[in-house]
Coordinates of N, CA and C in Angstrom, one line a residue:
M1 N 148.8 59.1 99.6 CA 148.6 60.5 99.9 C 149.4 60.9 101.1
M2 N 150.0 62.1 101.0 CA 150.9 62.6 102.1 C 150.0 63.3 103.2
I3 N 150.6 63.5 104.3 CA 149.9 64.1 105.4 C 149.5 65.6 105.1
Y4 N 150.4 66.3 104.4 CA 150.1 67.7 104.1 C 148.9 67.8 103.1
Q5 N 148.8 66.8 102.3 CA 147.6 66.8 101.4 C 146.3 66.6 102.1
I6 N 146.4 65.7 103.1 CA 145.2 65.4 103.9 C 144.8 66.7 104.7
L7 N 145.8 67.3 105.3 CA 145.6 68.5 106.1 C 145.0 69.6 105.2
G8 N 145.6 69.8 104.0 CA 145.1 70.8 103.0 C 143.6 70.6 102.6
I9 N 143.3 69.3 102.4 CA 141.9 69.0 102.1 C 141.0 69.3 103.2
L10 N 141.4 68.9 104.4 CA 140.5 69.1 105.6 C 140.3 70.6 105.9
V11 N 141.4 71.3 105.9 CA 141.4 72.8 106.1 C 140.5 73.5 105.0
G12 N 140.6 73.0 103.8 CA 139.8 73.6 102.7 C 138.4 73.3 102.9
L13 N 138.0 72.1 103.2 CA 136.6 71.7 103.4 C 136.0 72.5 104.6
F14 N 136.8 72.6 105.7 CA 136.3 73.3 106.9 C 136.1 74.8 106.6
A15 N 137.0 75.3 105.8 CA 136.9 76.8 105.4 C 135.7 77.0 104.5
V16 N 135.4 76.1 103.6 CA 134.3 76.2 102.7 C 133.0 76.2 103.6
I17 N 132.9 75.3 104.5 CA 131.7 75.2 105.4 C 131.5 76.5 106.2
I18 N 132.6 77.0 106.8 CA 132.6 78.3 107.5 C 132.2 79.4 106.7
T19 N 132.7 79.5 105.4 CA 132.4 80.6 104.5 C 130.9 80.5 104.2
I20 N 130.3 79.4 103.9 CA 128.9 79.3 103.6 C 128.0 79.6 104.8
L21 N 128.4 79.2 106.0 CA 127.7 79.5 107.2 C 127.7 81.0 107.4
R22 N 128.8 81.7 107.2 CA 128.9 83.1 107.4 C 128.0 83.9 106.4
F23 N 128.0 83.4 105.1 CA 127.1 84.0 104.1 C 125.7 83.8 104.5
R24 N 125.3 82.6 104.9 CA 123.9 82.3 105.3 C 123.5 83.2 106.5
D25 N 124.4 83.5 107.4 CA 124.1 84.4 108.5 C 124.1 85.9 108.2
G26 N 124.4 86.2 107.0 CA 124.4 87.6 106.5 C 125.7 88.3 106.9
K27 N 126.7 87.6 107.3 CA 128.0 88.3 107.7 C 129.0 88.4 106.6
M28 N 128.6 87.9 105.4 CA 129.5 88.0 104.3 C 128.7 88.2 103.0
S29 N 129.2 89.1 102.1 CA 128.5 89.3 100.8 C 128.7 88.1 99.9
L30 N 127.9 88.2 98.8 CA 127.9 87.1 97.8 C 129.3 87.1 97.1
G31 N 129.8 88.3 96.8 CA 131.1 88.3 96.1 C 132.2 87.8 97.0
M32 N 132.2 88.2 98.2 CA 133.3 87.7 99.1 C 133.2 86.2 99.3
M33 N 131.9 85.7 99.4 CA 131.8 84.2 99.6 C 132.3 83.5 98.3
A34 N 132.0 84.0 97.1 CA 132.5 83.4 95.9 C 134.1 83.5 95.9
L35 N 134.6 84.6 96.3 CA 136.1 84.7 96.3 C 136.8 83.7 97.2
W36 N 136.2 83.7 98.5 CA 136.8 82.8 99.5 C 136.6 81.3 99.1
N37 N 135.4 81.0 98.6 CA 135.2 79.6 98.2 C 136.1 79.2 97.0
L38 N 136.4 80.1 96.1 CA 137.4 79.9 95.0 C 138.8 79.6 95.6
I39 N 139.2 80.4 96.6 CA 140.5 80.2 97.2 C 140.5 78.8 97.9
W40 N 139.5 78.5 98.6 CA 139.5 77.2 99.3 C 139.4 76.0 98.4
L41 N 138.7 76.2 97.3 CA 138.6 75.1 96.3 C 140.0 74.9 95.6
L42 N 140.7 76.0 95.4 CA 142.0 75.9 94.8 C 143.0 75.2 95.8
L43 N 142.8 75.5 97.1 CA 143.6 74.8 98.1 C 143.4 73.3 98.1
I44 N 142.1 73.0 98.0 CA 141.7 71.5 97.9 C 142.3 70.9 96.7
L45 N 142.2 71.5 95.5 CA 142.7 71.0 94.3 C 144.2 70.9 94.3
I46 N 144.9 71.9 94.8 CA 146.3 71.8 94.9 C 146.8 70.7 95.8
S47 N 146.0 70.5 96.9 CA 146.3 69.4 97.8 C 146.1 68.1 97.2
I48 N 145.1 67.9 96.4 CA 144.9 66.6 95.7 C 145.9 66.4 94.6
Y49 N 146.2 67.5 93.8 CA 147.1 67.4 92.6 C 148.2 68.3 92.8
P50 N 149.2 68.0 93.7 CA 150.3 69.0 93.9 C 151.2 69.2 92.7
A51 N 151.2 68.3 91.8 CA 152.1 68.5 90.6 C 151.5 69.5 89.6
S52 N 150.2 69.9 89.8 CA 149.6 70.8 88.9 C 150.2 72.2 89.1
T53 N 150.7 72.5 90.2 CA 151.4 73.8 90.4 C 152.6 74.0 89.6
S54 N 153.3 72.9 89.3 CA 154.5 73.0 88.4 C 154.1 73.3 87.0
I55 N 152.9 72.8 86.6 CA 152.4 73.1 85.2 C 152.1 74.6 85.1
F56 N 151.4 75.1 86.1 CA 151.0 76.5 86.1 C 152.3 77.4 86.2
A57 N 153.2 76.9 87.0 CA 154.5 77.7 87.1 C 155.2 77.8 85.8
K58 N 155.3 76.7 85.0 CA 155.9 76.7 83.7 C 155.2 77.6 82.8
V59 N 153.9 77.6 82.8 CA 153.1 78.4 81.9 C 153.3 79.9 82.2
T60 N 153.4 80.2 83.5 CA 153.6 81.6 83.9 C 155.0 82.1 83.9
G61 N 156.0 81.2 83.7 CA 157.4 81.5 83.6 C 158.1 81.5 85.0
I62 N 157.4 81.0 86.0 CA 158.0 80.9 87.3 C 158.6 79.6 87.4
G63 N 159.7 79.5 88.1 CA 160.5 78.2 88.1 C 159.8 77.0 88.7
R64 N 159.4 77.2 89.9 CA 158.8 76.0 90.6 C 157.4 76.3 91.1
G65 N 156.6 75.2 91.3 CA 155.2 75.3 91.7 C 155.1 76.0 93.1
L66 N 156.0 75.7 94.0 CA 156.0 76.3 95.3 C 156.2 77.8 95.2
D67 N 157.1 78.2 94.3 CA 157.3 79.7 94.1 C 156.0 80.3 93.6
L68 N 155.3 79.7 92.7 CA 154.1 80.2 92.2 C 153.0 80.4 93.3
I69 N 152.9 79.4 94.2 CA 152.0 79.5 95.3 C 152.4 80.6 96.3
L70 N 153.6 80.7 96.5 CA 154.1 81.8 97.4 C 153.8 83.2 96.9
I71 N 154.1 83.3 95.6 CA 153.9 84.6 94.9 C 152.4 85.0 94.9
L72 N 151.6 84.0 94.5 CA 150.1 84.2 94.5 C 149.6 84.5 95.9
G73 N 150.1 83.8 96.9 CA 149.7 84.1 98.3 C 150.1 85.5 98.8
L74 N 151.3 85.9 98.4 CA 151.7 87.3 98.7 C 150.9 88.3 98.1
I75 N 150.6 88.2 96.8 CA 149.7 89.1 96.1 C 148.3 89.1 96.7
M76 N 147.8 88.0 97.0 CA 146.5 87.9 97.6 C 146.5 88.6 99.0
S77 N 147.6 88.4 99.7 CA 147.7 89.0 101.1 C 147.7 90.5 101.0
F78 N 148.4 91.1 100.0 CA 148.5 92.5 99.9 C 147.1 93.0 99.4
Y79 N 146.4 92.3 98.6 CA 145.0 92.7 98.2 C 144.1 92.8 99.4
L80 N 144.2 91.7 100.2 CA 143.3 91.7 101.4 C 143.6 92.7 102.4
I81 N 144.9 93.0 102.6 CA 145.3 94.1 103.5 C 144.8 95.5 102.9
F82 N 144.9 95.7 101.6 CA 144.3 96.9 101.1 C 142.8 97.0 101.2
K83 N 142.1 95.9 101.0 CA 140.7 95.9 101.2 C 140.3 96.1 102.6
L84 N 141.0 95.5 103.6 CA 140.7 95.8 105.0 C 141.0 97.2 105.4
Y85 N 142.1 97.8 104.9 CA 142.4 99.2 105.2 C 141.3 100.1 104.6
S86 N 140.9 99.9 103.4 CA 139.8 100.7 102.8 C 138.6 100.6 103.6
R87 N 138.2 99.4 104.0 CA 137.0 99.2 104.8 C 137.1 99.9 106.2
L88 N 138.3 99.8 106.8 CA 138.5 100.5 108.1 C 138.4 102.0 108.0
E89 N 138.9 102.6 106.9 CA 138.8 104.0 106.7 C 137.3 104.4 106.5
T90 N 136.5 103.6 105.8 CA 135.1 103.9 105.6 C 134.4 103.8 107.0
V91 N 134.6 102.8 107.7 CA 134.0 102.7 109.0 C 134.4 103.8 110.0
E92 N 135.6 104.2 109.9 CA 136.1 105.3 110.8 C 135.3 106.6 110.4
E93 N 135.2 106.9 109.1 CA 134.5 108.1 108.7 C 133.0 108.0 109.1
E94 N 132.4 106.9 108.9 CA 131.0 106.7 109.3 C 130.8 106.9 110.8
L95 N 131.7 106.4 111.6 CA 131.7 106.6 113.0 C 131.8 108.0 113.4
T96 N 132.7 108.7 112.8 CA 132.9 110.1 113.1 C 131.6 110.9 112.8
D97 N 131.0 110.7 111.6 CA 129.8 111.4 111.2 C 128.7 111.0 112.2
L98 N 128.6 109.8 112.6 CA 127.5 109.4 113.6 C 127.7 110.1 114.9
V99 N 128.9 110.1 115.4 CA 129.2 110.7 116.7 C 128.9 112.2 116.6
R100 N 129.3 112.9 115.6 CA 129.0 114.3 115.4 C 127.5 114.6 115.3
E101 N 126.8 113.7 114.6 CA 125.3 113.9 114.5 C 124.6 113.7 115.9
I102 N 125.0 112.7 116.6 CA 124.5 112.5 117.9 C 124.8 113.7 118.9
A103 N 126.0 114.2 118.8 CA 126.4 115.3 119.7 C 125.5 116.5 119.3
I104 N 125.3 116.8 118.1 CA 124.5 117.9 117.7 C 123.0 117.7 118.1
Q105 N 122.5 116.5 118.0 CA 121.1 116.3 118.4 C 121.0 116.4 119.9
N106 N 121.9 115.9 120.7 CA 121.9 116.1 122.1 C 122.0 117.5 122.5
E107 N 122.8 118.3 121.8 CA 122.9 119.7 122.2 C 121.6 120.5 122.0
Y108 N 120.9 120.2 121.0 CA 119.7 121.0 120.7 C 118.4 120.3 121.3
S109 N 118.5 119.1 121.7 CA 117.3 118.5 122.3 C 117.2 118.7 123.8
N110 N 118.3 119.3 124.4 CA 118.3 119.5 125.8 C 118.3 121.1 126.1
P111 N 117.2 121.7 126.1 CA 117.2 123.2 126.2 C 117.5 123.7 127.6
D112 N 117.4 122.8 128.6 CA 117.7 123.2 130.0 C 119.2 123.4 130.2
S113 N 120.0 122.9 129.4 CA 121.4 123.0 129.6 C 121.9 124.4 129.2
K114 N 122.0 125.3 130.2 CA 122.4 126.7 129.9 C 123.9 126.8 129.5
E115 N 124.7 125.9 130.1 CA 126.1 125.9 129.8 C 126.3 125.6 128.3
S116 N 125.6 124.6 127.9 CA 125.9 124.2 126.5 C 125.3 125.2 125.5
S117 N 124.1 125.8 125.9 CA 123.6 126.8 124.9 C 124.4 128.0 124.8
K118 N 125.1 128.4 125.9 CA 126.0 129.6 125.8 C 127.2 129.4 125.0
T119 N 127.7 128.2 125.1 CA 128.9 127.9 124.4 C 128.7 127.5 122.9
H120 N 127.6 126.9 122.6 CA 127.4 126.4 121.3 C 126.0 126.9 120.8
K121 N 126.0 127.8 119.9 CA 124.8 128.3 119.3 C 124.9 128.0 117.8
L122 N 123.7 127.8 117.3 CA 123.6 127.6 115.8 C 124.0 128.9 115.1
P123 N 124.7 128.8 114.1 CA 124.9 130.1 113.3 C 123.7 130.6 112.7
K124 N 123.5 131.9 112.7 CA 122.3 132.4 112.1 C 122.4 132.4 110.6
K125 N 121.3 132.1 109.9 CA 121.3 132.1 108.5 C 121.2 133.5 107.9
E126 N 122.0 133.7 107.0 CA 122.0 135.1 106.4 C 121.2 134.9 105.1
N127 N 120.3 135.9 104.9 CA 119.5 135.9 103.6 C 120.0 136.9 102.6

């Protein structure tokens, strides 16, 4: 067994343990835990059987096994970047709504503030 195979197995096992611990602590959803564990198990299997990538490469029409791994890694990286970007957008919107709501509550819960009541009044409801 080559050194890169041993490193791949150790990194994969370490990552599986970290993934399970994060799920157990409630920091990761079940779906993400399954996805990451699948990725780490594939890393372990590819490390144990490196020739298997050549078989999959021939099945998919890609020349070499290493090319297949690089292409899959690139696709997975783009997916994760998109997922992170989407999540960041959602958190940013939630934060904006929260700050807006707190500012409105502070404005109307402090009636002594004459400055703020002069500048910001609730619009009257029209019937």
